[in-house]
Amino acid sequence: MTRSIGPVTRARMVALGASLALAAGAFALFFAQRQTGGLWVELTRALLILMATFWLAWGAAQAALGLWPAPAPQPRRATPRGRCAILVPVHEEDPQATFARIAAMDAALADTPQAGLFDIAILSDTRSAHGAAREAAWYLELLRSRDAEGRIFYRRRSSNAGRKAGNIEDFLKTSGAAYEFALILDADSLMAPDTIIEMARRMEAEPRLGLLQSLPGVIRASSVFGRAMQFSAALHSPIFARGVARLQGETGPFWGHNAMVRVRAFAESCALPDLAGPPPFGGHILSHDYVEAALLARAGWIVRLDEDLSGSFEEGPENILAHAKRDRRWCQGNLQHARLLAAPGLRPWSRFVFVQGILAYVSSLFWLGFLATTILAPALRVEPDYFPLDGWSFPVLPPNETTRTAGLIIGVLGLLILPKLMIAVQAIRSGRAAGFGGAARLMGSTLAEIALSSVTAPIFLMFQTRSVLQVLSGRDGGWPASARGEGRLGLIESWQASRWISVVGLAGLAITWRLSPELVGWLIPVAGPMIAAPLVIWATSLPSRALFAVPSETRPDPILARQDAIMADWSRGPAPGTDETPATAAPAQEPQHV
Amino acid sequence: MLDQTTHRPDAPAPQAEAARRGALPDAPLAMPRQQLERDLAPAFLARLRALLTPRLDA
């Protein structure tokens, strides 16, 4: 009897097989019995490169899977009938900007025949008295301008137990029975009404669908770093997401926002317990979204990422420090998932997703460990045995360190750069390039993004390594407010936040010079950006419009213009509840300590 | 514990008004707490006890 292999299993086998084969190739490149650094050094180094290469290859395999044409979109079989609550959890956000997005979505939905199906609930976890006062004043302004009493709700918890997951749980326990669906947003989320209605339609069409995740595009970036991220999200993310969608089957991802859930399914399956012990590994589950997706799948619900859904937006960090600050939180959340790997009843793919999330951060330790052993290997050098085999009269030469390093760099660059180039070529061939300013601008932006990410990668390697070590040593990152808005940094601020990276880079280069001078040239692409980290962080935070055009700029969705108009309208005259203009009433941006 | 407080008598006027006019619909839904951690200790101890009890009794 033969059993046919489904497309999801086949995709998983191809991606895993290719990744393991490439990782094994890297291992073989760095491990042989007679080596310069001795057996144990070589074995350690080869194992480290095996793990690090697997992670890189896994990302490249997802891109390769995503490059295959997508199946035709689903037919729209169902008419949305169930009521839907649009949930906007907020925590020390700028209420003017957040509520302008809400007003824009409310106004856009009001123009559709399904307007009566949607309510909006602002769920505040803001603790500061000043923040709470501003929220209340702007909420009353929102009600007035949208005539939305009984349709747009606002409540502030006196205890923010469970953070965002607890905030949503609190809403569902209070009001969940009034709704069939809930669209979970972040404070910086913006969604087009057609997208929201299409998501409700798809939820209606598939009664087993517990959660539908859209792919949010990044908008409104203005700095060099922010615009490069925005460009990458617009060009690369749909392809990577299509690869993820091919691998996910019915066990898709939840990224915490811009996703619609079936309220009954979520309520039955997703009340998270606190984990035993103190943070960072115990206590509240920080990266709750991955866990909620796993719990929905455990209960038999479909969790799906539909990457074809357009009109879903979020804002991103505008500088490297804001990104590193967010990454610190994600790092702790992902490493905490190690506690859940053996959770009862989870689907194997859910467990694998947890492992993936952990690897995303731990891989930085593998790279750093590999670099360290490569630099130190000559100090541990053993005399090569040119005639290791009895009776064999020809000498066996040890492998050339430079050749191996060159081979590794070519392999790594291939795994990192080739997928991006292939995505750019595919965008040009499919006509998608028009949204990026045409083929020439797209290719220019792609090369600039590759150059920029090559420079920033060693800096992120250091921030990630520090985050992992902090979590492993038991340091809890807490729940800082998200850094949004303009992200221009001063040179002194950049220096203070990253001088330690410069010191590590200089020390690494000096040690290499002393122990393995032949490797200095190969180390420069890593050590150079580290030494220049304060300059890189400062320069990439500066505003720029030169490159990185994206469809949200060249063909903006009408929802963006609606939000702009509301913001402009609300910025005239004094802020509600004060005599100040909104710009001066806004709280000073939080210092970005990372 | 989740403390749902929307009306606070001591809140300033705009906040009290926002809490009153923004009150959520009253439609409670149960959310059973999920089990995520596999506590291996009780099962292990039970198995150990089962293994040792006949010998201790003997």
XYZ file of C-alpha atoms in Angstrom:
652
model
C 0.000 0.000 0.000
C 1.373 3.420 -0.857
C 0.587 6.567 1.098
C 0.634 9.803 -0.818
C 2.572 12.662 0.736
C 0.605 15.893 1.032
C 1.969 19.195 -0.282
C 2.663 20.540 3.211
C 4.664 17.449 4.232
C 6.513 17.563 0.920
C 7.374 21.246 1.395
C 8.589 20.548 4.938
C 10.732 17.637 3.774
C 12.274 19.698 0.955
C 13.011 22.698 3.204
C 14.371 20.605 6.062
C 16.356 18.326 3.759
C 17.967 21.224 1.896
C 18.801 23.050 5.141
C 20.312 19.966 6.737
C 22.326 19.191 3.595
C 23.788 22.713 3.490
C 24.508 22.611 7.220
C 26.243 19.256 6.765
C 28.298 20.752 3.930
C 29.473 23.570 6.188
C 30.299 21.024 8.884
C 32.343 18.966 6.431
C 34.184 22.089 5.273
C 35.370 22.755 8.809
C 35.944 19.307 10.137
C 38.531 16.790 9.154
C 40.608 14.488 11.281
C 43.920 16.272 10.766
C 43.468 19.934 11.379
C 45.424 22.966 12.425
C 43.655 23.560 15.707
C 43.415 20.038 17.036
C 40.468 17.664 17.075
C 38.346 19.243 19.811
C 38.745 22.774 18.564
C 37.837 21.672 15.064
C 34.875 19.635 16.259
C 33.529 22.526 18.339
C 33.974 24.932 15.468
C 32.343 22.571 12.979
C 29.338 21.996 15.258
C 28.894 25.735 15.746
C 28.965 26.380 12.019
C 26.582 23.463 11.482
C 23.966 25.070 13.724
C 24.494 28.583 12.387
C 24.340 27.444 8.768
C 21.193 25.430 9.367
C 19.462 28.565 10.593
C 20.575 30.618 7.579
C 19.664 27.833 5.160
C 16.240 27.452 6.741
C 15.503 31.121 6.005
C 16.754 30.753 2.445
C 14.620 27.622 1.964
C 11.513 29.546 3.025
C 12.293 32.228 0.444
C 12.836 29.570 -2.231
C 9.469 27.977 -1.401
C 7.823 31.396 -1.547
C 9.166 32.074 -5.026
C 6.896 29.392 -6.482
C 3.658 30.860 -7.840
C 0.830 31.006 -5.337
C -2.391 29.064 -5.860
C -5.420 31.059 -6.973
C -7.074 33.080 -4.179
C -10.014 31.500 -2.414
C -13.470 32.133 -3.840
C -15.552 34.498 -1.711
C -18.310 32.163 -0.704
C -19.607 33.719 2.463
C -21.187 37.016 3.388
C -19.999 38.398 6.725
C -22.837 38.252 9.222
C -21.138 37.783 12.587
C -20.395 40.827 14.690
C -16.734 41.738 15.009
C -14.919 43.697 17.709
C -11.811 45.547 16.564
C -9.506 45.492 19.584
C -6.811 48.126 20.032
C -4.696 47.417 23.132
C -2.663 50.480 24.132
C 0.107 50.946 26.664
C 1.625 54.418 27.072
C 1.045 55.288 23.395
C 0.496 58.688 21.807
C -3.324 58.806 21.868
C -3.601 61.414 19.134
C -1.826 59.236 16.553
C -3.417 55.997 17.763
C -6.954 57.375 17.851
C -6.484 59.027 14.429
C -5.871 55.538 13.011
C -9.013 54.331 14.767
C -11.011 57.260 13.418
C -9.731 56.534 9.898
C -10.726 52.857 10.087
C -14.095 53.725 11.603
C -14.798 56.297 8.884
C -13.716 53.901 6.131
C -15.849 51.067 7.504
C -18.809 53.434 7.774
C -18.755 53.753 3.983
C -19.340 49.996 3.514
C -22.607 48.009 3.685
C -21.126 45.955 6.544
C -20.554 48.995 8.782
C -23.049 47.822 11.403
C -21.093 44.636 12.084
C -18.043 46.333 13.569
C -17.376 47.897 16.969
C -14.024 49.203 18.146
C -12.683 48.743 21.675
C -9.677 50.705 22.937
C -8.183 48.600 25.732
C -5.808 50.700 27.783
C -3.054 49.410 30.026
C -1.552 52.882 30.445
C -0.294 53.442 33.992
C 0.949 57.033 34.036
C -1.483 59.710 35.210
C -0.426 62.042 32.396
C -0.902 59.311 29.782
C -4.298 58.357 31.178
C -5.476 61.981 31.161
C -4.404 62.463 27.554
C -6.075 59.222 26.502
C -9.356 60.229 28.132
C -9.318 63.685 26.530
C -8.501 62.322 23.080
C -11.090 59.566 23.449
C -13.784 62.172 24.069
C -12.524 64.036 20.996
C -12.716 60.782 18.997
C -16.287 60.189 20.158
C -17.228 63.733 19.223
C -15.622 63.713 15.800
C -16.962 60.272 14.838
C -20.278 60.466 16.689
C -19.321 57.035 17.931
C -20.817 56.584 21.386
C -21.927 52.942 21.731
C -19.687 51.936 18.830
C -16.169 52.916 19.936
C -15.466 51.851 23.506
C -12.672 52.781 25.882
C -11.680 51.199 29.142
C -8.530 51.464 31.218
C -7.634 48.641 33.562
C -6.553 49.468 37.058
C -4.253 46.444 36.989
C -2.440 45.421 33.837
C -2.077 41.781 34.854
C -1.076 39.528 31.980
C 0.009 42.530 29.892
C -1.384 42.484 26.332
C -2.658 38.891 26.491
C -4.306 39.657 29.821
C -5.790 42.836 28.389
C -7.488 40.925 25.569
C -8.545 38.152 27.927
C -10.104 40.763 30.168
C -12.115 42.140 27.227
C -13.321 38.685 26.189
C -14.385 37.844 29.747
C -16.318 41.101 29.928
C -17.788 41.428 26.433
C -16.721 38.431 24.341
C -20.183 36.887 24.082
C -21.372 39.903 22.080
C -19.087 39.075 19.152
C -18.405 36.264 16.709
C -15.002 37.593 15.675
C -12.316 39.876 17.065
C -9.739 41.693 14.975
C -6.680 42.121 17.177
C -4.572 45.172 16.364
C -1.580 46.964 17.810
C -1.591 50.666 18.599
C 0.277 51.333 15.331
C -1.899 49.029 13.195
C -3.914 50.383 10.306
C -6.146 48.233 8.111
C -8.181 48.980 5.011
C -11.919 48.287 5.361
C -11.949 45.887 2.402
C -9.252 43.832 4.093
C -11.137 43.688 7.385
C -14.343 42.642 5.627
C -12.513 40.073 3.489
C -11.014 38.564 6.640
C -14.487 38.292 8.200
C -15.711 36.719 4.968
C -12.961 34.099 5.075
C -13.708 33.379 8.724
C -17.382 32.854 7.839
C -16.437 30.627 4.901
C -14.337 28.211 6.982
C -16.019 27.350 10.293
C -12.890 25.524 11.497
C -10.747 28.611 11.031
C -9.824 29.849 14.517
C -7.350 32.553 13.543
C -6.527 34.308 10.302
C -3.258 36.241 10.214
C -2.635 38.943 7.607
C 0.825 40.076 6.555
C 1.258 43.661 7.780
C 3.324 45.946 5.584
C 5.483 48.586 7.252
C 4.451 52.202 6.534
C 5.475 55.800 7.265
C 9.192 55.124 7.757
C 11.363 58.196 7.289
C 14.891 57.322 8.435
C 17.519 55.414 6.442
C 17.146 52.391 8.715
C 13.351 52.584 8.905
C 12.986 52.914 5.148
C 15.331 50.002 4.500
C 13.212 47.867 6.860
C 10.061 49.141 5.194
C 11.468 48.259 1.766
C 12.526 44.812 2.909
C 9.106 44.181 4.463
C 7.348 45.224 1.259
C 9.587 43.315 -1.144
C 10.827 40.285 0.757
C 8.200 39.581 3.413
C 5.401 38.500 1.022
C 7.739 35.920 -0.501
C 9.003 34.654 2.848
C 5.399 34.629 4.117
C 4.293 32.558 1.140
C 7.075 30.111 1.994
C 5.866 30.016 5.603
C 2.290 29.518 4.385
C 3.436 26.507 2.335
C 5.049 24.964 5.408
C 2.390 25.789 7.977
C -0.502 23.535 6.933
C -3.232 24.155 9.493
C -0.713 25.198 12.148
C 0.007 28.726 11.038
C 1.496 31.656 12.917
C -0.001 34.418 15.049
C 2.082 37.567 15.236
C -0.010 39.246 17.894
C -1.763 41.827 15.731
C -3.473 42.434 12.382
C -5.152 39.061 12.803
C -8.774 38.005 13.183
C -9.822 35.361 15.687
C -13.026 33.419 16.225
C -13.978 34.612 19.684
C -15.381 31.274 20.888
C -12.274 29.386 19.746
C -9.927 31.916 21.317
C -11.846 32.009 24.594
C -11.989 28.218 24.848
C -8.323 27.691 24.048
C -6.170 30.683 24.840
C -6.378 31.703 28.506
C -2.681 31.576 29.290
C -1.408 30.443 32.667
C 1.551 32.064 34.377
C 4.572 29.803 34.342
C 6.032 28.621 37.621
C 9.000 30.594 38.916
C 10.193 34.141 38.403
C 10.890 35.916 35.074
C 12.559 35.746 32.636
C 11.681 32.058 32.257
C 8.727 31.978 34.638
C 5.782 34.252 35.273
C 3.752 35.859 32.531
C 4.202 34.415 29.016
C 5.832 37.272 27.157
C 5.548 36.164 23.510
C 1.955 35.107 23.956
C 1.043 35.100 20.260
C 3.079 32.013 19.301
C 1.618 30.182 22.280
C -1.951 31.197 21.456
C -1.479 29.912 17.893
C -0.182 26.607 19.289
C -3.114 26.351 21.709
C -5.688 26.989 18.977
C -4.067 24.263 16.856
C -4.006 21.955 19.896
C -7.754 22.427 20.268
C -8.297 21.456 16.617
C -8.777 24.940 15.133
C -7.116 26.002 11.906
C -4.573 28.804 12.232
C -3.730 30.298 8.871
C -1.552 33.014 7.376
C -3.110 34.407 4.179
C -0.261 36.363 2.665
C -2.410 37.534 -0.248
C -4.392 39.880 2.020
C -3.247 43.410 1.220
C -4.273 46.583 3.051
C -2.765 45.544 6.377
C -0.204 47.933 7.865
C 1.931 48.648 10.895
C 4.760 51.028 11.711
C 8.282 49.851 12.436
C 11.243 50.985 14.505
C 13.004 54.006 13.030
C 16.483 53.332 14.305
C 18.746 50.494 15.370
C 18.356 51.235 19.084
C 14.544 51.106 18.912
C 14.830 47.859 16.974
C 17.254 46.407 19.524
C 14.956 47.432 22.361
C 12.012 45.582 20.758
C 14.289 42.670 19.970
C 15.295 42.368 23.628
C 11.630 41.779 24.509
C 11.159 39.279 21.701
C 14.362 37.480 22.671
C 13.142 36.955 26.229
C 9.748 35.815 24.975
C 11.189 33.332 22.515
C 13.708 31.865 24.961
C 10.922 31.479 27.507
C 9.234 29.120 25.031
C 11.885 26.552 25.985
C 9.630 25.913 28.989
C 6.775 24.980 26.672
C 8.497 22.557 24.323
C 7.048 19.619 26.261
C 3.598 21.170 26.814
C 0.948 18.461 26.615
C -0.949 17.907 23.374
C 0.816 20.426 21.124
C 1.159 19.669 17.429
C 4.720 18.708 16.424
C 4.884 21.739 14.097
C 3.979 24.056 16.995
C 6.890 22.650 18.960
C 9.127 23.120 15.935
C 7.979 26.749 15.684
C 9.084 27.267 19.289
C 12.483 25.750 18.433
C 12.721 28.065 15.411
C 11.995 31.094 17.584
C 14.668 30.055 20.075
C 17.188 29.398 17.290
C 16.531 32.862 15.848
C 18.279 34.313 18.892
C 20.615 31.546 20.015
C 22.163 31.404 16.540
C 23.967 34.664 17.354
C 25.864 32.744 20.053
C 26.782 30.102 17.483
C 28.222 32.741 15.143
C 30.125 34.471 17.887
C 31.423 31.143 19.211
C 32.505 30.189 15.722
C 34.366 33.478 15.235
C 36.057 33.127 18.619
C 37.235 29.552 18.005
C 38.458 30.471 14.525
C 40.555 33.303 15.944
C 41.845 31.210 18.837
C 42.496 28.036 16.840
C 46.103 28.951 15.878
C 46.981 29.413 19.540
C 45.906 25.824 20.127
C 47.686 24.601 17.026
C 49.136 21.105 16.983
C 51.993 20.103 14.755
C 50.533 18.733 11.544
C 51.262 15.084 10.727
C 52.027 15.023 7.022
C 52.225 11.230 6.883
C 49.296 9.980 8.953
C 48.875 6.672 7.158
C 51.319 3.804 7.506
C 52.730 2.762 4.174
C 51.386 5.829 2.369
C 54.343 7.719 0.993
C 52.566 10.894 -0.175
C 52.109 13.757 2.303
C 48.588 14.749 3.447
C 48.500 18.541 3.680
C 46.312 20.234 6.311
C 43.525 22.375 4.856
C 44.299 25.986 4.168
C 42.565 28.243 6.749
C 42.143 31.060 4.253
C 40.540 28.755 1.696
C 38.073 27.472 4.255
C 37.229 30.974 5.450
C 36.689 32.099 1.871
C 34.454 29.087 1.239
C 32.412 29.899 4.316
C 31.996 33.566 3.412
C 30.876 32.655 -0.102
C 28.372 30.175 1.324
C 26.991 32.592 3.914
C 26.691 35.418 1.418
C 24.957 33.048 -0.974
C 22.379 32.092 1.654
C 21.810 35.696 2.696
C 22.063 37.558 -0.580
C 20.921 35.128 -3.254
C 17.312 34.925 -1.976
C 17.086 38.738 -1.991
C 18.413 38.970 -5.533
C 16.059 36.223 -6.688
C 13.110 38.034 -5.117
C 14.132 41.261 -6.893
C 14.373 39.461 -10.255
C 11.012 37.814 -9.682
C 9.471 41.224 -8.833
C 10.832 42.669 -12.076
C 9.563 39.728 -14.135
C 6.115 39.737 -12.522
C 5.581 43.509 -12.837
C 5.616 43.988 -9.044
C 8.627 46.280 -9.490
C 6.391 49.150 -10.649
C 5.275 49.727 -7.066
C 8.930 50.089 -6.070
C 9.623 52.851 -8.609
C 10.457 50.575 -11.562
C 13.071 47.926 -12.249
C 16.145 50.180 -11.983
C 15.099 51.781 -8.687
C 14.093 48.390 -7.323
C 17.488 46.908 -8.135
C 19.272 49.970 -6.703
C 17.244 49.731 -3.510
C 17.886 45.986 -3.283
C 21.656 46.453 -3.531
C 21.541 49.315 -1.013
C 19.495 47.187 1.391
C 21.970 44.319 1.043
C 24.869 46.705 1.730
C 23.107 48.262 4.708
C 22.078 44.941 6.226
C 25.656 43.684 5.814
C 26.884 46.663 7.836
C 24.200 46.420 10.509
C 24.340 42.597 10.868
C 27.438 42.535 13.137
C 25.879 45.256 15.317
C 22.660 43.265 15.668
C 24.769 40.176 16.349
C 26.184 41.957 19.374
C 22.832 43.292 20.610
C 21.263 39.842 20.206
C 24.147 38.135 21.961
C 23.820 40.544 24.865
C 20.058 39.954 25.009
C 20.495 36.169 25.073
C 23.152 36.366 27.773
C 20.998 38.744 29.843
C 18.037 36.380 29.662
C 20.158 33.315 30.414
C 21.604 35.121 33.428
C 18.103 35.778 34.727
C 17.602 39.460 33.888
C 13.997 40.402 33.152
C 13.510 43.105 30.519
C 10.180 44.263 31.969
C 7.477 45.821 29.809
C 8.826 49.073 28.344
C 6.578 51.243 26.184
C 7.178 50.891 22.453
C 9.384 53.566 20.904
C 7.438 55.017 17.982
C 7.546 58.118 15.848
C 10.573 60.023 14.682
C 13.700 58.112 15.542
C 16.513 60.575 14.842
C 19.355 59.987 17.278
C 22.169 62.206 18.426
C 25.757 61.104 18.023
C 26.306 61.167 21.789
C 23.236 59.040 22.408
C 24.426 56.549 19.778
C 27.910 56.506 21.312
C 26.602 55.916 24.835
C 24.398 53.039 23.701
C 26.951 51.232 21.562
C 30.494 52.085 22.671
C 30.751 48.622 24.200
C 30.289 47.168 20.718
C 33.189 49.284 19.466
C 35.353 48.001 22.307
C 34.487 44.366 21.538
C 35.202 44.926 17.836
C 38.569 46.542 18.551
C 39.528 43.818 21.013
C 38.546 41.091 18.533
C 40.619 42.706 15.813
C 43.645 43.124 18.117
C 43.493 39.498 19.258
C 43.198 38.342 15.652
C 46.168 40.484 14.687
C 48.194 38.818 17.458
C 47.086 35.206 16.953
C 45.988 34.854 13.316
C 47.221 37.815 11.283
C 46.252 36.046 8.056
C 42.569 36.318 9.119
C 42.548 40.069 9.799
C 41.388 40.876 6.289
C 38.528 38.393 6.544
C 37.462 39.760 9.908
C 37.236 43.385 8.776
C 33.644 43.062 7.397
C 32.553 41.977 10.896
C 34.854 44.011 13.128
C 34.720 47.190 11.023
C 30.970 47.868 11.476
C 31.301 46.921 15.152
C 34.053 49.488 15.698
C 32.000 52.070 13.800
C 28.725 51.100 15.551
C 28.012 54.560 17.068
C 28.467 56.185 13.669
C 26.380 53.550 11.890
C 23.566 53.849 14.445
C 23.574 57.633 14.240
C 23.825 57.837 10.433
C 21.082 55.290 9.785
C 18.691 57.184 12.060
C 18.858 60.291 9.862
C 15.942 61.063 7.548
C 16.277 60.085 3.907
C 14.028 59.800 0.854
C 16.750 58.920 -1.644
C 16.098 55.192 -1.949
C 13.758 52.439 -0.893
C 10.535 53.496 -2.616
C 7.663 51.128 -1.711
C 4.106 50.622 -2.967
C 2.616 52.284 0.139
C 4.321 55.512 -1.075
C 3.959 55.178 -4.844
C 0.370 53.837 -4.689
C -0.824 54.604 -1.165
C -3.913 52.874 0.130
C -6.759 55.399 0.683
C -6.801 54.517 4.390
C -3.412 56.265 4.777
C -4.728 59.484 3.262
C -7.751 59.297 5.548
C -5.528 59.000 8.607
C -3.356 61.891 7.377
C -6.412 64.103 6.961
C -7.658 63.306 10.458
C -4.227 63.934 11.992
C -3.992 67.254 10.189
C -7.458 68.212 11.379
C -6.709 67.227 14.978
C -3.371 69.039 14.955
C -5.090 72.402 14.398
C -5.922 74.228 17.597
C -5.244 73.166 21.167
C -5.111 69.537 22.218
C -8.288 68.423 23.993
C -8.217 69.154 27.692
C -5.226 71.533 27.420
C -4.293 74.959 26.099
C -1.353 73.526 24.192
C -1.058 72.483 20.579
C -0.987 68.687 20.170
C 2.695 68.651 19.245
C 3.740 70.348 22.493
C 1.241 68.371 24.555
C 2.782 65.063 23.495
C 5.072 63.499 26.090
C 8.791 63.660 25.463
C 10.042 60.599 23.662
C 11.368 58.012 26.003
C 15.161 57.734 26.044
C 16.102 54.639 24.107
C 18.229 52.747 26.575
C 18.975 49.319 25.213
C -6.207 38.685 39.055
C -7.806 40.798 36.380
C -9.290 43.901 37.826
C -11.857 45.448 35.495
C -12.389 48.949 36.748
C -13.893 51.487 34.438
C -15.703 53.810 36.856
C -13.502 55.411 39.424
C -15.127 57.878 41.788
C -11.819 59.660 42.411
C -10.941 60.010 38.725
C -10.720 63.515 37.196
C -13.796 64.617 35.252
C -12.635 63.800 31.671
C -11.445 60.361 32.753
C -14.695 59.653 34.555
C -16.647 60.811 31.530
C -14.472 58.676 29.198
C -15.019 55.653 31.447
C -18.783 56.244 31.526
C -19.262 56.896 27.832
C -16.754 54.225 26.766
C -18.112 51.385 28.911
C -17.768 47.993 27.243
C -20.825 45.849 26.414
C -21.829 43.565 29.242
C -21.608 40.126 27.600
C -19.309 37.900 29.686
C -17.642 34.832 28.251
C -15.830 32.079 30.134
C -12.134 31.530 29.447
C -10.845 28.340 31.054
C -7.184 28.537 32.055
C -5.041 26.284 29.869
C -2.465 23.792 31.057
C 0.918 24.288 29.433
C 3.554 22.919 31.741
C 3.886 19.191 31.956
C 4.579 18.513 35.587
C 6.640 15.362 35.418
C 7.308 15.109 39.136
C 3.945 13.594 40.252
C 3.986 10.964 37.497
C 7.602 10.116 38.251
C 6.973 9.864 41.981
C 3.890 7.697 41.418
C 5.871 5.342 39.218
C 8.724 5.213 41.739
C 6.282 4.506 44.531
C 4.675 1.706 42.519
C 8.091 0.258 41.882
C 9.238 0.428 45.482
C 6.053 -0.382 47.376
C 6.131 -4.197 46.834
C 9.746 -4.282 48.015
C 9.043 -2.125 51.035
C 6.096 -4.314 51.919
C 8.122 -7.483 51.523
